[in-house]
């Protein structure tokens, strides 16, 4: 196994492959993942770096993942509960018109009167649909293409052990494959990295007051410490930082 933790203060990634206890001829990819915020030396400054979201990805060579074996795969229910509430209200508007008149003619007094009234009524019906969904947050959530998103429910900084000898996925060897290998990578997006200062002496404080203009330079140094810079060489940075990588090449079957 070859493991490289470029920024060990922030990320520790360990993988191993073991025979599956669930089924014969299947293999478990066992993963340990620990994350923390930490002090990292960036050039002449010591900065505190924290991460709010990380992507763990696997690449299988000469192997096929077993359906339904991925860790942290919440299944959406095929049906959804919904309550139907019907609210009925009565809107009544009334109008009444009345008139009266008295007439006196030569034959004697006569009194004539007339009255009219009108009542209007309307009925309002309102239907309210209420759904009930139980929301469960998975800190390690399966994504397409053998990727897992590591994130807290409130997007706070990642800190703690997120995988501890857990089977991330089961897989089988591909027939007639020249080799069987597993590559795991822990990467973060630039937007999910927060850099703050630790030392608050007057010189450093003046330095970090210009943080908005120096953030790009600090990130460049941070990226240079990652494995991704070595893989890219002088290539263009595309917004992704590799914190750790690990690969295992399995021996040939006997």
Short mmCIF file of C-alpha atoms in Angstrom, two decimals:
data_model
loop_
_atom_site.label_atom_id
_atom_site.label_comp_id
_atom_site.label_asym_id
_atom_site.label_seq_id
_atom_site.Cartn_x
_atom_site.Cartn_y
_atom_site.Cartn_z
CA UNK A 1 0.00 0.00 0.00
CA UNK A 2 1.24 3.48 -0.87
CA UNK A 3 -0.26 6.34 1.17
CA UNK A 4 0.59 10.02 0.88
CA UNK A 5 -0.94 12.51 3.31
CA UNK A 6 0.24 15.83 1.89
CA UNK A 7 -1.12 17.92 4.77
CA UNK A 8 -1.11 15.52 7.71
CA UNK A 9 -2.32 18.25 10.08
CA UNK A 10 -5.67 18.26 8.27
CA UNK A 11 -6.30 14.83 6.77
CA UNK A 12 -5.37 11.20 7.37
CA UNK A 13 -6.51 8.62 4.84
CA UNK A 14 -5.80 4.90 5.13
CA UNK A 15 -7.22 2.11 2.96
CA UNK A 16 -6.87 -1.64 2.90
CA UNK A 17 -8.54 -4.53 1.10
CA UNK A 18 -9.88 -7.57 2.94
CA UNK A 19 -11.96 -10.60 1.96
CA UNK A 20 -15.62 -9.82 2.51
CA UNK A 21 -17.39 -11.50 5.39
CA UNK A 22 -20.71 -10.97 3.59
CA UNK A 23 -20.02 -13.03 0.48
CA UNK A 24 -17.34 -15.31 -0.81
CA UNK A 25 -15.26 -14.08 -3.77
CA UNK A 26 -15.99 -10.45 -2.88
CA UNK A 27 -13.56 -7.95 -1.37
CA UNK A 28 -14.12 -5.07 1.04
CA UNK A 29 -12.40 -1.72 0.59
CA UNK A 30 -11.80 -0.72 4.22
CA UNK A 31 -11.22 3.00 4.84
CA UNK A 32 -10.11 5.17 7.74
CA UNK A 33 -10.64 8.92 7.40
CA UNK A 34 -9.77 11.50 10.05
CA UNK A 35 -10.10 15.25 9.55
CA UNK A 36 -9.23 18.28 11.66
CA UNK A 37 -8.53 21.97 11.50
CA UNK A 38 -4.89 22.68 12.17
CA UNK A 39 -1.95 25.04 12.08
CA UNK A 40 -0.07 24.87 8.80
CA UNK A 41 3.07 26.77 7.88
CA UNK A 42 2.43 28.80 4.73
CA UNK A 43 5.60 30.56 3.72
CA UNK A 44 6.65 32.81 6.58
CA UNK A 45 3.27 32.65 8.29
CA UNK A 46 1.54 30.05 10.43
CA UNK A 47 -2.13 29.83 9.54
CA UNK A 48 -5.12 27.90 10.82
CA UNK A 49 -6.80 26.02 7.99
CA UNK A 50 -10.23 24.41 8.23
CA UNK A 51 -12.34 22.53 5.71
CA UNK A 52 -16.13 22.49 5.45
CA UNK A 53 -16.58 19.83 2.74
CA UNK A 54 -14.41 17.04 1.35
CA UNK A 55 -14.83 14.55 -1.46
CA UNK A 56 -13.55 11.00 -1.12
CA UNK A 57 -13.24 9.20 -4.45
CA UNK A 58 -12.29 5.68 -5.47
CA UNK A 59 -10.90 4.43 -8.76
CA UNK A 60 -11.02 0.68 -9.36
CA UNK A 61 -8.80 -1.00 -11.93
CA UNK A 62 -9.55 -4.57 -12.89
CA UNK A 63 -12.47 -4.64 -10.47
CA UNK A 64 -16.23 -4.07 -10.44
CA UNK A 65 -18.21 -2.61 -7.51
CA UNK A 66 -20.95 -4.79 -6.04
CA UNK A 67 -24.39 -3.15 -6.41
CA UNK A 68 -25.97 -2.05 -3.15
CA UNK A 69 -22.73 -2.27 -1.16
CA UNK A 70 -21.74 1.39 -0.99
CA UNK A 71 -21.36 3.05 2.38
CA UNK A 72 -23.67 5.94 3.24
CA UNK A 73 -26.20 5.42 0.48
CA UNK A 74 -29.59 6.66 1.75
CA UNK A 75 -32.32 5.20 -0.41
CA UNK A 76 -35.19 7.46 -1.36
CA UNK A 77 -38.50 5.77 -0.59
CA UNK A 78 -40.58 4.97 -3.68
CA UNK A 79 -43.65 6.43 -2.00
CA UNK A 80 -44.21 9.58 0.02
CA UNK A 81 -46.81 10.10 2.74
CA UNK A 82 -49.17 12.99 2.17
CA UNK A 83 -52.06 14.24 4.29
CA UNK A 84 -55.01 15.82 2.51
CA UNK A 85 -56.78 18.45 4.58
CA UNK A 86 -59.95 20.05 3.24
CA UNK A 87 -60.94 23.37 4.77
CA UNK A 88 -64.48 24.61 4.15
CA UNK A 89 -65.54 28.14 4.97
CA UNK A 90 -68.78 30.05 4.46
CA UNK A 91 -68.69 33.61 3.19
CA UNK A 92 -72.13 35.21 3.59
CA UNK A 93 -72.87 38.66 2.26
CA UNK A 94 -76.30 40.23 2.91
CA UNK A 95 -78.00 43.16 1.31
CA UNK A 96 -81.44 44.46 2.15
CA UNK A 97 -83.32 47.12 0.31
CA UNK A 98 -86.57 48.64 1.59
CA UNK A 99 -88.71 51.50 0.45
CA UNK A 100 -92.04 52.97 1.65
CA UNK A 101 -94.30 55.70 0.38
CA UNK A 102 -97.64 57.24 1.40
CA UNK A 103 -100.11 58.68 -1.08
CA UNK A 104 -103.08 60.94 -0.37
CA UNK A 105 -105.70 61.27 -3.06
CA UNK A 106 -109.03 63.01 -3.24
CA UNK A 107 -110.99 59.96 -2.19
CA UNK A 108 -109.23 59.57 1.10
CA UNK A 109 -105.94 58.71 2.62
CA UNK A 110 -104.27 55.63 1.31
CA UNK A 111 -100.96 54.25 2.40
CA UNK A 112 -98.86 52.30 0.02
CA UNK A 113 -95.60 50.60 0.86
CA UNK A 114 -93.18 48.22 -0.77
CA UNK A 115 -90.14 46.38 0.45
CA UNK A 116 -87.54 44.24 -1.17
CA UNK A 117 -84.69 42.18 0.25
CA UNK A 118 -81.77 40.19 -1.14
CA UNK A 119 -79.42 37.66 0.45
CA UNK A 120 -76.24 36.38 -1.21
CA UNK A 121 -74.20 33.43 0.01
CA UNK A 122 -71.02 31.77 -1.23
CA UNK A 123 -69.02 28.75 -0.08
CA UNK A 124 -65.20 28.60 -0.17
CA UNK A 125 -63.40 25.27 -0.29
CA UNK A 126 -59.66 25.08 0.24
CA UNK A 127 -57.48 21.97 -0.06
CA UNK A 128 -54.16 21.81 1.76
CA UNK A 129 -51.70 18.98 1.07
CA UNK A 130 -49.16 18.26 3.80
CA UNK A 131 -46.20 15.94 3.26
CA UNK A 132 -44.20 14.20 5.96
CA UNK A 133 -40.52 13.52 5.20
CA UNK A 134 -37.99 12.30 7.73
CA UNK A 135 -34.70 14.04 7.03
CA UNK A 136 -31.56 12.15 8.02
CA UNK A 137 -28.16 13.71 7.41
CA UNK A 138 -25.34 11.38 6.40
CA UNK A 139 -21.95 12.87 7.20
CA UNK A 140 -20.47 10.51 4.61
CA UNK A 141 -22.91 10.36 1.72
CA UNK A 142 -22.55 8.25 -1.41
CA UNK A 143 -22.47 10.17 -4.68
CA UNK A 144 -22.34 9.00 -8.33
CA UNK A 145 -19.17 7.51 -9.83
CA UNK A 146 -17.70 6.04 -6.63
CA UNK A 147 -17.53 9.37 -4.82
CA UNK A 148 -18.53 10.23 -1.26
CA UNK A 149 -19.28 13.68 0.11
CA UNK A 150 -18.10 14.37 3.66
CA UNK A 151 -20.00 17.27 5.22
CA UNK A 152 -21.66 18.36 8.46
CA UNK A 153 -25.37 19.19 8.42
CA UNK A 154 -24.71 22.85 9.23
CA UNK A 155 -21.63 23.11 6.96
CA UNK A 156 -19.38 23.68 9.96
CA UNK A 157 -15.72 22.71 9.84
CA UNK A 158 -14.87 19.03 9.57
CA UNK A 159 -13.30 17.73 12.75
CA UNK A 160 -13.19 14.13 13.90
CA UNK A 161 -13.11 10.53 12.69
CA UNK A 162 -15.59 10.03 9.86
CA UNK A 163 -14.64 6.51 8.80
CA UNK A 164 -13.07 4.00 11.17
CA UNK A 165 -12.33 0.70 9.45
CA UNK A 166 -15.62 0.94 7.56
CA UNK A 167 -16.27 -0.88 4.31
CA UNK A 168 -16.66 1.86 1.73
CA UNK A 169 -17.66 -0.55 -1.03
CA UNK A 170 -17.43 -4.22 -1.93
CA UNK A 171 -16.02 -5.27 -5.28
CA UNK A 172 -15.13 -8.31 -7.33
CA UNK A 173 -12.13 -8.91 -9.55
CA UNK A 174 -12.69 -8.58 -13.27
CA UNK A 175 -11.99 -11.77 -15.16
CA UNK A 176 -8.79 -11.80 -17.22
CA UNK A 177 -7.70 -8.42 -15.85
CA UNK A 178 -3.97 -7.76 -16.06
CA UNK A 179 -3.95 -6.16 -12.61
CA UNK A 180 -6.31 -5.21 -9.81
CA UNK A 181 -5.73 -1.92 -8.01
CA UNK A 182 -7.61 0.56 -5.83
CA UNK A 183 -6.85 4.29 -5.74
CA UNK A 184 -8.44 6.57 -3.13
CA UNK A 185 -8.20 10.35 -3.10
CA UNK A 186 -9.38 12.94 -0.57
CA UNK A 187 -9.90 16.30 -2.28
CA UNK A 188 -11.37 19.67 -1.38
CA UNK A 189 -12.61 22.59 -3.43
CA UNK A 190 -10.91 25.93 -2.98
CA UNK A 191 -14.20 27.52 -1.88
CA UNK A 192 -14.49 24.99 0.99
CA UNK A 193 -11.12 25.94 2.53
CA UNK A 194 -10.90 28.68 5.17
CA UNK A 195 -7.55 30.21 6.11
CA UNK A 196 -7.11 32.26 9.27
CA UNK A 197 -4.13 33.56 11.18
CA UNK A 198 -2.85 32.04 14.41
CA UNK A 199 -0.02 34.32 15.51
CA UNK A 200 -1.38 37.73 16.47
CA UNK A 201 1.79 39.70 17.05
CA UNK A 202 1.80 43.23 15.54
CA UNK A 203 3.70 42.23 12.40
CA UNK A 204 1.45 39.26 11.65
CA UNK A 205 -1.64 41.30 12.49
CA UNK A 206 -0.70 43.93 9.91
CA UNK A 207 -0.04 41.12 7.46
CA UNK A 208 -3.48 39.57 7.91
CA UNK A 209 -5.25 42.91 7.71
CA UNK A 210 -4.40 42.62 4.02
CA UNK A 211 -5.92 39.13 3.95
CA UNK A 212 -8.22 39.87 1.04
CA UNK A 213 -5.24 40.67 -1.18
CA UNK A 214 -3.02 37.86 0.09
CA UNK A 215 -5.52 35.02 0.23
CA UNK A 216 -4.69 33.95 -3.30
CA UNK A 217 -0.98 33.75 -2.50
CA UNK A 218 -1.62 31.74 0.66
CA UNK A 219 -3.84 29.33 -1.22
CA UNK A 220 -1.17 28.93 -3.88
CA UNK A 221 1.32 27.94 -1.19
CA UNK A 222 -1.21 25.58 0.35
CA UNK A 223 -1.88 24.00 -3.03
CA UNK A 224 1.85 23.64 -3.61
CA UNK A 225 2.03 21.53 -0.44
CA UNK A 226 -0.58 19.14 -1.77
CA UNK A 227 -0.04 16.09 -3.91
CA UNK A 228 -2.02 17.67 -6.69
CA UNK A 229 0.78 20.12 -7.46
CA UNK A 230 3.20 17.25 -7.92
CA UNK A 231 0.76 15.43 -10.19
CA UNK A 232 0.09 18.53 -12.27
CA UNK A 233 3.70 19.66 -12.53
CA UNK A 234 3.43 23.06 -14.13
CA UNK A 235 -0.14 22.50 -15.24
CA UNK A 236 -2.96 24.92 -14.54
CA UNK A 237 -4.76 24.69 -11.22
CA UNK A 238 -8.46 23.87 -11.65
CA UNK A 239 -9.81 24.65 -8.18
CA UNK A 240 -9.32 21.25 -6.52
CA UNK A 241 -6.76 20.39 -3.84
CA UNK A 242 -5.69 16.83 -3.08
CA UNK A 243 -5.02 16.41 0.63
CA UNK A 244 -4.37 12.66 0.68
CA UNK A 245 -4.13 9.72 -1.66
CA UNK A 246 -3.66 6.01 -1.17
CA UNK A 247 -3.39 3.12 -3.59
CA UNK A 248 -3.20 -0.63 -3.29
CA UNK A 249 -2.26 -3.13 -5.96
CA UNK A 250 -3.62 -6.56 -5.19
CA UNK A 251 -1.50 -9.66 -5.77
CA UNK A 252 -2.57 -12.07 -8.46
CA UNK A 253 -5.05 -14.74 -7.47
CA UNK A 254 -3.53 -18.12 -6.83
#
